[in-house]
PDB file of C-alpha atoms in Angstrom:
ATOM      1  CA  UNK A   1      -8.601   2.109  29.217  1.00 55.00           C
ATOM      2  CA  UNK A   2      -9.445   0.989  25.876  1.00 63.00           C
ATOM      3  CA  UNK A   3     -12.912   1.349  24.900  1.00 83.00           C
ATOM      4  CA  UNK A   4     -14.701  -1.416  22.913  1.00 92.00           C
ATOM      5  CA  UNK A   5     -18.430  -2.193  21.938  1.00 95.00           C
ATOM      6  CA  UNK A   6     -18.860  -5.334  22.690  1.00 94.00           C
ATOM      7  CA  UNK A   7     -20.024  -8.407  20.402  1.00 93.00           C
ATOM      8  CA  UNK A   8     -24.011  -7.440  20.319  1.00 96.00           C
ATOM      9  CA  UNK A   9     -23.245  -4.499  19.444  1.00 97.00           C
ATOM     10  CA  UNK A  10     -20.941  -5.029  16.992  1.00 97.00           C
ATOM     11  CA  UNK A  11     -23.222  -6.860  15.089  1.00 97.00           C
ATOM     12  CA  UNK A  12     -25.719  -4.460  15.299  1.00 98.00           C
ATOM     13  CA  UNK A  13     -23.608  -1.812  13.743  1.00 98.00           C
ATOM     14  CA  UNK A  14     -22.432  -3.661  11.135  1.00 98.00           C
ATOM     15  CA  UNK A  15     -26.283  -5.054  10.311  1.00 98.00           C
ATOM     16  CA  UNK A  16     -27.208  -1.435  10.019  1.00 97.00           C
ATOM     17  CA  UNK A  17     -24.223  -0.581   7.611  1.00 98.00           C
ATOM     18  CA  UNK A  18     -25.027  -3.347   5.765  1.00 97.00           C
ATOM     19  CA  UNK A  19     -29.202  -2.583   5.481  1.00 97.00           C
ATOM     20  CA  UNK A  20     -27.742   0.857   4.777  1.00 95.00           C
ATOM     21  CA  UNK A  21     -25.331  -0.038   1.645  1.00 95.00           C
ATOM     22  CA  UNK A  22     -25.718  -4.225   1.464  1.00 96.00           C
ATOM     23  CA  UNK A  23     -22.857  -3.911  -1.239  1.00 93.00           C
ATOM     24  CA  UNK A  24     -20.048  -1.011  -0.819  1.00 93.00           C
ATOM     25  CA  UNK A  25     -17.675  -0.378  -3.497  1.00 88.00           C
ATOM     26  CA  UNK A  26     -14.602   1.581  -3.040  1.00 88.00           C
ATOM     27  CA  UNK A  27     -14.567   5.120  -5.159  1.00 92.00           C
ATOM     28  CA  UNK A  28     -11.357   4.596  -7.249  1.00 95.00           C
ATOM     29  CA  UNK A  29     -11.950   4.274 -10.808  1.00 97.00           C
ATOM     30  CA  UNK A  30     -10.343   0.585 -12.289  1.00 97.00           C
ATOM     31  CA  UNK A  31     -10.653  -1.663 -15.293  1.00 97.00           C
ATOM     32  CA  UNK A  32      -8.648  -4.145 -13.879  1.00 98.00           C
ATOM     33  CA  UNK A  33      -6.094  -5.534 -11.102  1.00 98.00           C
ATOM     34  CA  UNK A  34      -3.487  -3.619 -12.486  1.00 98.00           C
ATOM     35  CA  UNK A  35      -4.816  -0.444 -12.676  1.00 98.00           C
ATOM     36  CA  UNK A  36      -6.655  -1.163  -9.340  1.00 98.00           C
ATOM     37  CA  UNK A  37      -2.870  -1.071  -7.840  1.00 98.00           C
ATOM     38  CA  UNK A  38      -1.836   1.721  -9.755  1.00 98.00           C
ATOM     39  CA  UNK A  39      -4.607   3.951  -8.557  1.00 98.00           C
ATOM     40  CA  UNK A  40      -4.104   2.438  -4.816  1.00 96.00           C
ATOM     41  CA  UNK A  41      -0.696   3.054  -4.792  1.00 96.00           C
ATOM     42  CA  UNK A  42      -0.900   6.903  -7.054  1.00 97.00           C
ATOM     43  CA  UNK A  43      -4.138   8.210  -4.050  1.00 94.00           C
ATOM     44  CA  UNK A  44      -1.412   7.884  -1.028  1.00 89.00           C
ATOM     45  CA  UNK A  45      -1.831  11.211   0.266  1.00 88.00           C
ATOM     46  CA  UNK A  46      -4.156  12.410  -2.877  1.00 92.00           C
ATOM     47  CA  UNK A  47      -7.968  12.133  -2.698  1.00 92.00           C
ATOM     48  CA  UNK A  48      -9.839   9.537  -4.873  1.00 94.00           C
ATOM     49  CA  UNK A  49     -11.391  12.107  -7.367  1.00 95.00           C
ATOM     50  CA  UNK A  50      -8.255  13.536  -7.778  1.00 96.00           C
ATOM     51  CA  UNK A  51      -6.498  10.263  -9.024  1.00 97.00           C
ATOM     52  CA  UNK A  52      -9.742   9.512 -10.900  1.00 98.00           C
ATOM     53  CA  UNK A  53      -9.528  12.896 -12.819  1.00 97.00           C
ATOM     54  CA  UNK A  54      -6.022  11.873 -13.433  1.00 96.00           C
ATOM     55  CA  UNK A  55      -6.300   7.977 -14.379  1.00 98.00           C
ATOM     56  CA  UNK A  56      -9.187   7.846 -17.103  1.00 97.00           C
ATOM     57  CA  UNK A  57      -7.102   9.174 -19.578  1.00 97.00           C
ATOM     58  CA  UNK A  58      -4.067   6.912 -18.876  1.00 98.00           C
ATOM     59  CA  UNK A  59      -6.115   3.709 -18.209  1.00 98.00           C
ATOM     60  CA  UNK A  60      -7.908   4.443 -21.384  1.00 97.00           C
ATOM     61  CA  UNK A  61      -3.720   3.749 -23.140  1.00 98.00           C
ATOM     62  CA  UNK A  62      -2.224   2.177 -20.290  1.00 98.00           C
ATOM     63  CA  UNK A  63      -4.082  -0.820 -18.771  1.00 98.00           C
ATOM     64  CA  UNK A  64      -1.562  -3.464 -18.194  1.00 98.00           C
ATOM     65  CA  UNK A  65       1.892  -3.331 -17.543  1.00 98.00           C
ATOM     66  CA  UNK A  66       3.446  -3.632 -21.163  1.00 98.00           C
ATOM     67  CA  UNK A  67       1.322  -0.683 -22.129  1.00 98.00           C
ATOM     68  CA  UNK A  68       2.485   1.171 -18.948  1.00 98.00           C
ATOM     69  CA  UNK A  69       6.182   0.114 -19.749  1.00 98.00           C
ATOM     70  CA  UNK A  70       5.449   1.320 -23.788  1.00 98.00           C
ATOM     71  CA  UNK A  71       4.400   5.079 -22.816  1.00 98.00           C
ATOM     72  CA  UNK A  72       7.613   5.147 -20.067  1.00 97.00           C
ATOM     73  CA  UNK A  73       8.099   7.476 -17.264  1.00 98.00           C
ATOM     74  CA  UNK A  74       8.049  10.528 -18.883  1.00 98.00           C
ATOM     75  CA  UNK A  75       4.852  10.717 -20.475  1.00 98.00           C
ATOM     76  CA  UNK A  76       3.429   8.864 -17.098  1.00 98.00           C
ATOM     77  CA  UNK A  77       4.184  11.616 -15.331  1.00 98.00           C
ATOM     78  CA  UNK A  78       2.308  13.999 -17.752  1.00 97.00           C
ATOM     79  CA  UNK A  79      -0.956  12.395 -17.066  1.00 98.00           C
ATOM     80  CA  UNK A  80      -0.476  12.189 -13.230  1.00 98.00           C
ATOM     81  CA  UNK A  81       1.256  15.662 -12.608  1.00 97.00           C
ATOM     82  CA  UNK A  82      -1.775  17.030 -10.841  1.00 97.00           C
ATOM     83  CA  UNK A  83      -1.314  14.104  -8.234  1.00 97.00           C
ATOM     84  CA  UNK A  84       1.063  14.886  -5.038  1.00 93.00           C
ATOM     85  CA  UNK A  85       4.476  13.031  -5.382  1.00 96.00           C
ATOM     86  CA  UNK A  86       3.838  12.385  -8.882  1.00 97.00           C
ATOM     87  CA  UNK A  87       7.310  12.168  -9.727  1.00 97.00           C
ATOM     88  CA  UNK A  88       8.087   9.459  -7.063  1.00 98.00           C
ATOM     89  CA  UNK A  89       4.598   7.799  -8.094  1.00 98.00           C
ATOM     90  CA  UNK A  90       5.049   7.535 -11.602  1.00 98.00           C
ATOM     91  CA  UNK A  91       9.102   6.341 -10.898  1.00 98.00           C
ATOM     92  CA  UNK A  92       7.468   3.414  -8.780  1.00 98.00           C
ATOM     93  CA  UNK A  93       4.758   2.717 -11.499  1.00 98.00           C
ATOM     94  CA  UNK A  94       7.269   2.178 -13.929  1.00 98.00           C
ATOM     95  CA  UNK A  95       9.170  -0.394 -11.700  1.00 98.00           C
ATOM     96  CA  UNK A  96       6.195  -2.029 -10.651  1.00 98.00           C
ATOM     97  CA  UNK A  97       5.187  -2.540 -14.228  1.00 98.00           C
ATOM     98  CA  UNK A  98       8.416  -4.270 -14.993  1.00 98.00           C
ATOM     99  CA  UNK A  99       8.560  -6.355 -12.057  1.00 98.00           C
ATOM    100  CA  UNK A 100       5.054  -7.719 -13.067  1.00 98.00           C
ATOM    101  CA  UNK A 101       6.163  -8.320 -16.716  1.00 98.00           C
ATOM    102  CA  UNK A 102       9.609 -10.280 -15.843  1.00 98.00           C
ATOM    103  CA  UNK A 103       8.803 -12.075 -13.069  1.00 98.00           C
ATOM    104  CA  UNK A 104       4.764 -12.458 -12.793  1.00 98.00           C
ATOM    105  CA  UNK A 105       4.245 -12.981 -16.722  1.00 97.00           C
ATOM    106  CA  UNK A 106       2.140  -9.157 -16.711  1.00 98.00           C
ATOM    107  CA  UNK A 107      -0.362 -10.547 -14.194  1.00 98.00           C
ATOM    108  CA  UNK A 108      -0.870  -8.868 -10.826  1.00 98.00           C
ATOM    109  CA  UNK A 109      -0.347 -11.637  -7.957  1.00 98.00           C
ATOM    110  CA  UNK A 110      -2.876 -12.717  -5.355  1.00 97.00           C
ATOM    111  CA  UNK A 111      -0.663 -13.020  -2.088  1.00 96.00           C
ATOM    112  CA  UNK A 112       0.289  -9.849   0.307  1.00 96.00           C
ATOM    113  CA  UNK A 113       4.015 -10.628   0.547  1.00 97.00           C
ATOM    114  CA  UNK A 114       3.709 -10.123  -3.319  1.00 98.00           C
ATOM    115  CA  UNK A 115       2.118  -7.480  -4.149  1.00 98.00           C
ATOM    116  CA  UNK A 116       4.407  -5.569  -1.329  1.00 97.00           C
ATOM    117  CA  UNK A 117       7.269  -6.291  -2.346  1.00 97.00           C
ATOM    118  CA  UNK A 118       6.346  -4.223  -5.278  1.00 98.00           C
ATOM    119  CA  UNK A 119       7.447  -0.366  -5.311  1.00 97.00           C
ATOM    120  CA  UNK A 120       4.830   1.818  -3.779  1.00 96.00           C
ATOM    121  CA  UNK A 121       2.597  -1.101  -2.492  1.00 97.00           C
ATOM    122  CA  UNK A 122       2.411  -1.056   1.054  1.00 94.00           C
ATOM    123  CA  UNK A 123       0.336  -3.242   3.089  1.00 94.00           C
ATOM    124  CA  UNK A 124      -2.630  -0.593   2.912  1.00 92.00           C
ATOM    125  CA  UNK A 125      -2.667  -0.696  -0.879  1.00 95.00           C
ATOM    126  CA  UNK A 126      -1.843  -4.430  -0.858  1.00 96.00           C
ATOM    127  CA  UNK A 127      -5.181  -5.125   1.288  1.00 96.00           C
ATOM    128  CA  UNK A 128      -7.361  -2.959  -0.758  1.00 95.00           C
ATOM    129  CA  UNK A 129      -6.230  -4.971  -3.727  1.00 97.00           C
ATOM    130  CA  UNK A 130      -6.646  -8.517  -2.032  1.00 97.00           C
ATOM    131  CA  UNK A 131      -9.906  -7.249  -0.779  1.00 95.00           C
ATOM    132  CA  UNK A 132     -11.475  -5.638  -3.945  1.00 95.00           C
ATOM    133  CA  UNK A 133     -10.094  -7.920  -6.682  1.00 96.00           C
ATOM    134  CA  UNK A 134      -9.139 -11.093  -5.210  1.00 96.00           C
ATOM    135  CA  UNK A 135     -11.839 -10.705  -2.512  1.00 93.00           C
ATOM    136  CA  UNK A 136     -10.215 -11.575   0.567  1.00 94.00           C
ATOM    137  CA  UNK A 137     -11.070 -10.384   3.695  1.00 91.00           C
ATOM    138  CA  UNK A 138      -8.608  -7.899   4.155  1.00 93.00           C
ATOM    139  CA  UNK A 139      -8.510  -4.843   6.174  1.00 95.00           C
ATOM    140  CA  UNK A 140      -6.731  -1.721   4.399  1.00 93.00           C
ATOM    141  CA  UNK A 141      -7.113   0.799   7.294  1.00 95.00           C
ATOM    142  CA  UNK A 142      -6.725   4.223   6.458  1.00 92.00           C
ATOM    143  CA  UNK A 143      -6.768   7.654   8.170  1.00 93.00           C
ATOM    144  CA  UNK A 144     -10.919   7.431   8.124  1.00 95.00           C
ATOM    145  CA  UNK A 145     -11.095   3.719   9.575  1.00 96.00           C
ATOM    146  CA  UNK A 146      -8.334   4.927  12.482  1.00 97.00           C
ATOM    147  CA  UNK A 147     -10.554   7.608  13.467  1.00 97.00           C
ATOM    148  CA  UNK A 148     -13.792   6.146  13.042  1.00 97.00           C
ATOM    149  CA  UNK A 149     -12.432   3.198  15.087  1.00 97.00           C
ATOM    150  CA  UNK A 150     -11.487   5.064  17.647  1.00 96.00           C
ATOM    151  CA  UNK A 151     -13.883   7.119  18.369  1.00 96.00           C
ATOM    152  CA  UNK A 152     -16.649   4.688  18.024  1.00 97.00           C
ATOM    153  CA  UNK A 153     -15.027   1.876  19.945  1.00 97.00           C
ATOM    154  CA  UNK A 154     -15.257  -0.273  16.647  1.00 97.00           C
ATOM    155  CA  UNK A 155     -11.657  -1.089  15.963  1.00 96.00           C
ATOM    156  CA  UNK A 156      -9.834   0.873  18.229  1.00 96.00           C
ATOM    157  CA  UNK A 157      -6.071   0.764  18.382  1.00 96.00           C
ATOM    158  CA  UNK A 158      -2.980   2.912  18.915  1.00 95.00           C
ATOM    159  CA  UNK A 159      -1.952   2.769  15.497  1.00 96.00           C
ATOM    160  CA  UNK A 160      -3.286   1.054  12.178  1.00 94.00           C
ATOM    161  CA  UNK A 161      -1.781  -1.991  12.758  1.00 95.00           C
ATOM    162  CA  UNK A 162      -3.852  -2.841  16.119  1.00 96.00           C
ATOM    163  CA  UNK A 163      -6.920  -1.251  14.117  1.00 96.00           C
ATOM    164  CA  UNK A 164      -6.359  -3.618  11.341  1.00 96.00           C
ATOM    165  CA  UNK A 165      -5.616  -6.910  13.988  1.00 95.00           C
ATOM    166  CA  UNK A 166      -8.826  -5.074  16.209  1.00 95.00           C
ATOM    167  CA  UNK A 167     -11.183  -5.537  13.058  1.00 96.00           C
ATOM    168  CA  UNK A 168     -10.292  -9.200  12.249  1.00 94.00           C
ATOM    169  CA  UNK A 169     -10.606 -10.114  15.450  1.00 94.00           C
ATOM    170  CA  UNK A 170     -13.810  -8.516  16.388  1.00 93.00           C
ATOM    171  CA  UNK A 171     -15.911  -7.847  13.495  1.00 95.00           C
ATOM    172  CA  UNK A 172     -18.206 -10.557  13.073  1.00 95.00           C
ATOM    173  CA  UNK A 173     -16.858 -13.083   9.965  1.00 94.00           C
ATOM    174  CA  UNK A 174     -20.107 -12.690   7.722  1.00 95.00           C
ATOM    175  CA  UNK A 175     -18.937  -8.899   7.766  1.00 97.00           C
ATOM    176  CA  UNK A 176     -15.416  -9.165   7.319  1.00 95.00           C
ATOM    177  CA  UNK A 177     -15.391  -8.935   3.582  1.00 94.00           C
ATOM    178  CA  UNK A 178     -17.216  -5.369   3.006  1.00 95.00           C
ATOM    179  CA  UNK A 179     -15.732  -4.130   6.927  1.00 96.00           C
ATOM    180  CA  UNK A 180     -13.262  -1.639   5.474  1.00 94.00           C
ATOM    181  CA  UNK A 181     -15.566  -0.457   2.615  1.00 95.00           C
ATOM    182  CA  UNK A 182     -18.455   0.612   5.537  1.00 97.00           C
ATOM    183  CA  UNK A 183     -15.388   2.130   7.776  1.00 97.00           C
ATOM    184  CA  UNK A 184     -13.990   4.508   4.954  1.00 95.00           C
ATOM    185  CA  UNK A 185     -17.323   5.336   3.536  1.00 95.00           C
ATOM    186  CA  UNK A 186     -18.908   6.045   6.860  1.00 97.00           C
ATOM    187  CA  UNK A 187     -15.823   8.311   8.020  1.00 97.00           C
ATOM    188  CA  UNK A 188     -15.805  10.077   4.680  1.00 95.00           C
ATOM    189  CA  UNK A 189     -19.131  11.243   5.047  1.00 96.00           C
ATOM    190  CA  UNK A 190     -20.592  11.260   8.244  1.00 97.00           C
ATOM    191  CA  UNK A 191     -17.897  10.486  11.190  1.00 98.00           C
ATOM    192  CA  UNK A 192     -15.637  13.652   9.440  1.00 97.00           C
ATOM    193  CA  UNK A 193     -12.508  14.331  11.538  1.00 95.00           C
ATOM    194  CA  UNK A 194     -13.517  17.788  12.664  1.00 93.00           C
ATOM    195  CA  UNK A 195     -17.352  17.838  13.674  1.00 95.00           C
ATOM    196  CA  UNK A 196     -19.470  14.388  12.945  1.00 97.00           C
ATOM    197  CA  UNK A 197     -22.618  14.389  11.726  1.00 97.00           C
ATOM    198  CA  UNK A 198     -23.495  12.563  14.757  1.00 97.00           C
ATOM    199  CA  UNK A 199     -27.402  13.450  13.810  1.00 96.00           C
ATOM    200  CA  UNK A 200     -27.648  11.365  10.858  1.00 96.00           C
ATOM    201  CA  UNK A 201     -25.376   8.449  11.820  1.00 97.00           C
ATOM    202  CA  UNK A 202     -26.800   5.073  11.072  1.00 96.00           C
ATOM    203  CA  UNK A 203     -25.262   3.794  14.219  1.00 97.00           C
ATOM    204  CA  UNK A 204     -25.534   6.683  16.567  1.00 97.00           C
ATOM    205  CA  UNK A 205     -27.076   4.040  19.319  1.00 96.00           C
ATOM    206  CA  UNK A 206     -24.035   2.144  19.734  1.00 97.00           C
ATOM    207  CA  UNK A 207     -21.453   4.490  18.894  1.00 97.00           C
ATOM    208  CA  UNK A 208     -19.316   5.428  22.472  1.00 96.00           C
ATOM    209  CA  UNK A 209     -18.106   8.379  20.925  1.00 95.00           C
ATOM    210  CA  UNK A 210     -18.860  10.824  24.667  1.00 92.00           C
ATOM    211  CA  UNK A 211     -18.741  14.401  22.343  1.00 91.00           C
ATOM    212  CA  UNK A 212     -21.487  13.715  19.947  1.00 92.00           C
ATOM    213  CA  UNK A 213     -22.595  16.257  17.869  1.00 90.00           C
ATOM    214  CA  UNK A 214     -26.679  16.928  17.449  1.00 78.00           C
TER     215      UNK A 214
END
């Protein structure tokens, strides 16, 4: 049986998240929408200080996609060696760039259908884009939102699809905008995969997590 707090105390978590941190950001580094989907798409199985170590010298030459094109895949892959799959990565950022030049005038589009269709966008890096540029209310769910949902009866779901579906549905609206932002922060540093810091949660009271941690 599917556990799930119920509305009360939904809102009630997400009021304390949002007394805690009224305005989350997300922790990759960005001057822009396009560099916002090149980081997205190069931290797939990297952390975020790791692409951020990597990107400030290459957004600092390479913020759009004609600048991205002009340095080509070679030198790309220079700056982003230190990233996992940086080969594949900086093949894909290279086709994305183009794709944005020929057929979207160098200008990153707004919809989800778009921005996957480009290579290395997938619908996690297209919501984080819609959500922290264009400021829609999507969900990007990631490893830390599946897990947090989950074990907190937030969002739970059997994979990140239902997670994603679970937090539109159920998160109140006036929350829907920042949702993911309090999810990935709060899993990143207190609901950590192998022993929570269930004493310092913000939302310990609701949480139906049954193994908490003192």
């Amino acid at each position: 049986m599917v556990r799930q707090l119920d509305y009360h105390d939904m809102r009630a978590v997400f009021t304390r998240f949002q007394q805690a941190e009224p305005e989350p950001k997300g922790e990759l580094e960005h001057v822009n929408a396009f560099t916002l989907v090149v980081a997205v798409a190069l931290s797939a199985q990297a952390t975020d200080i790791g692409v951020n170590k990597a990107t400030r010298a290459l957004f600092a030459i390479a913020d759009t996609p004609a600048k991205m094109l002009a340095i080509g895949e070679e030198r790309l892959m220079e700056y982003i060696k230190t990233i996992g799959l940086y080969r594949t990565k900086a093949r894909n950022v290279i086709k994305l760039s183009q794709i944005l030049v020929d057929q979207y005038g160098g200008e990153v589009p707004s919809s989800r259908a778009a921005l996957q269709s480009l290579p290395g966008v997938g619908r996690k890096t297209a919501n984080v884009v819609l959500n922290m540029w264009f400021h829609q209310p999507a969900q990007a769910v990631d490893t830390h939102i599946f897990r947090v949902g989950n074990r907190s009866g937030i969002c739970p779901g059997r994979d990140v699809d239902v997670v994603e579906r679970a937090i539109e549905d159920n998160v109140p609206a006036e929350f829907q905008h920042h949702a993911h932002h309090w999810l990935i922060l709060h899993g990143r540093y207190i609901c950590v995969a192998r022993k929570p810091k269930c004493g310092i949660c913000p939302i310990r009271d609701w949480c139906l997590y049954e193994d908490k941690t003192e």
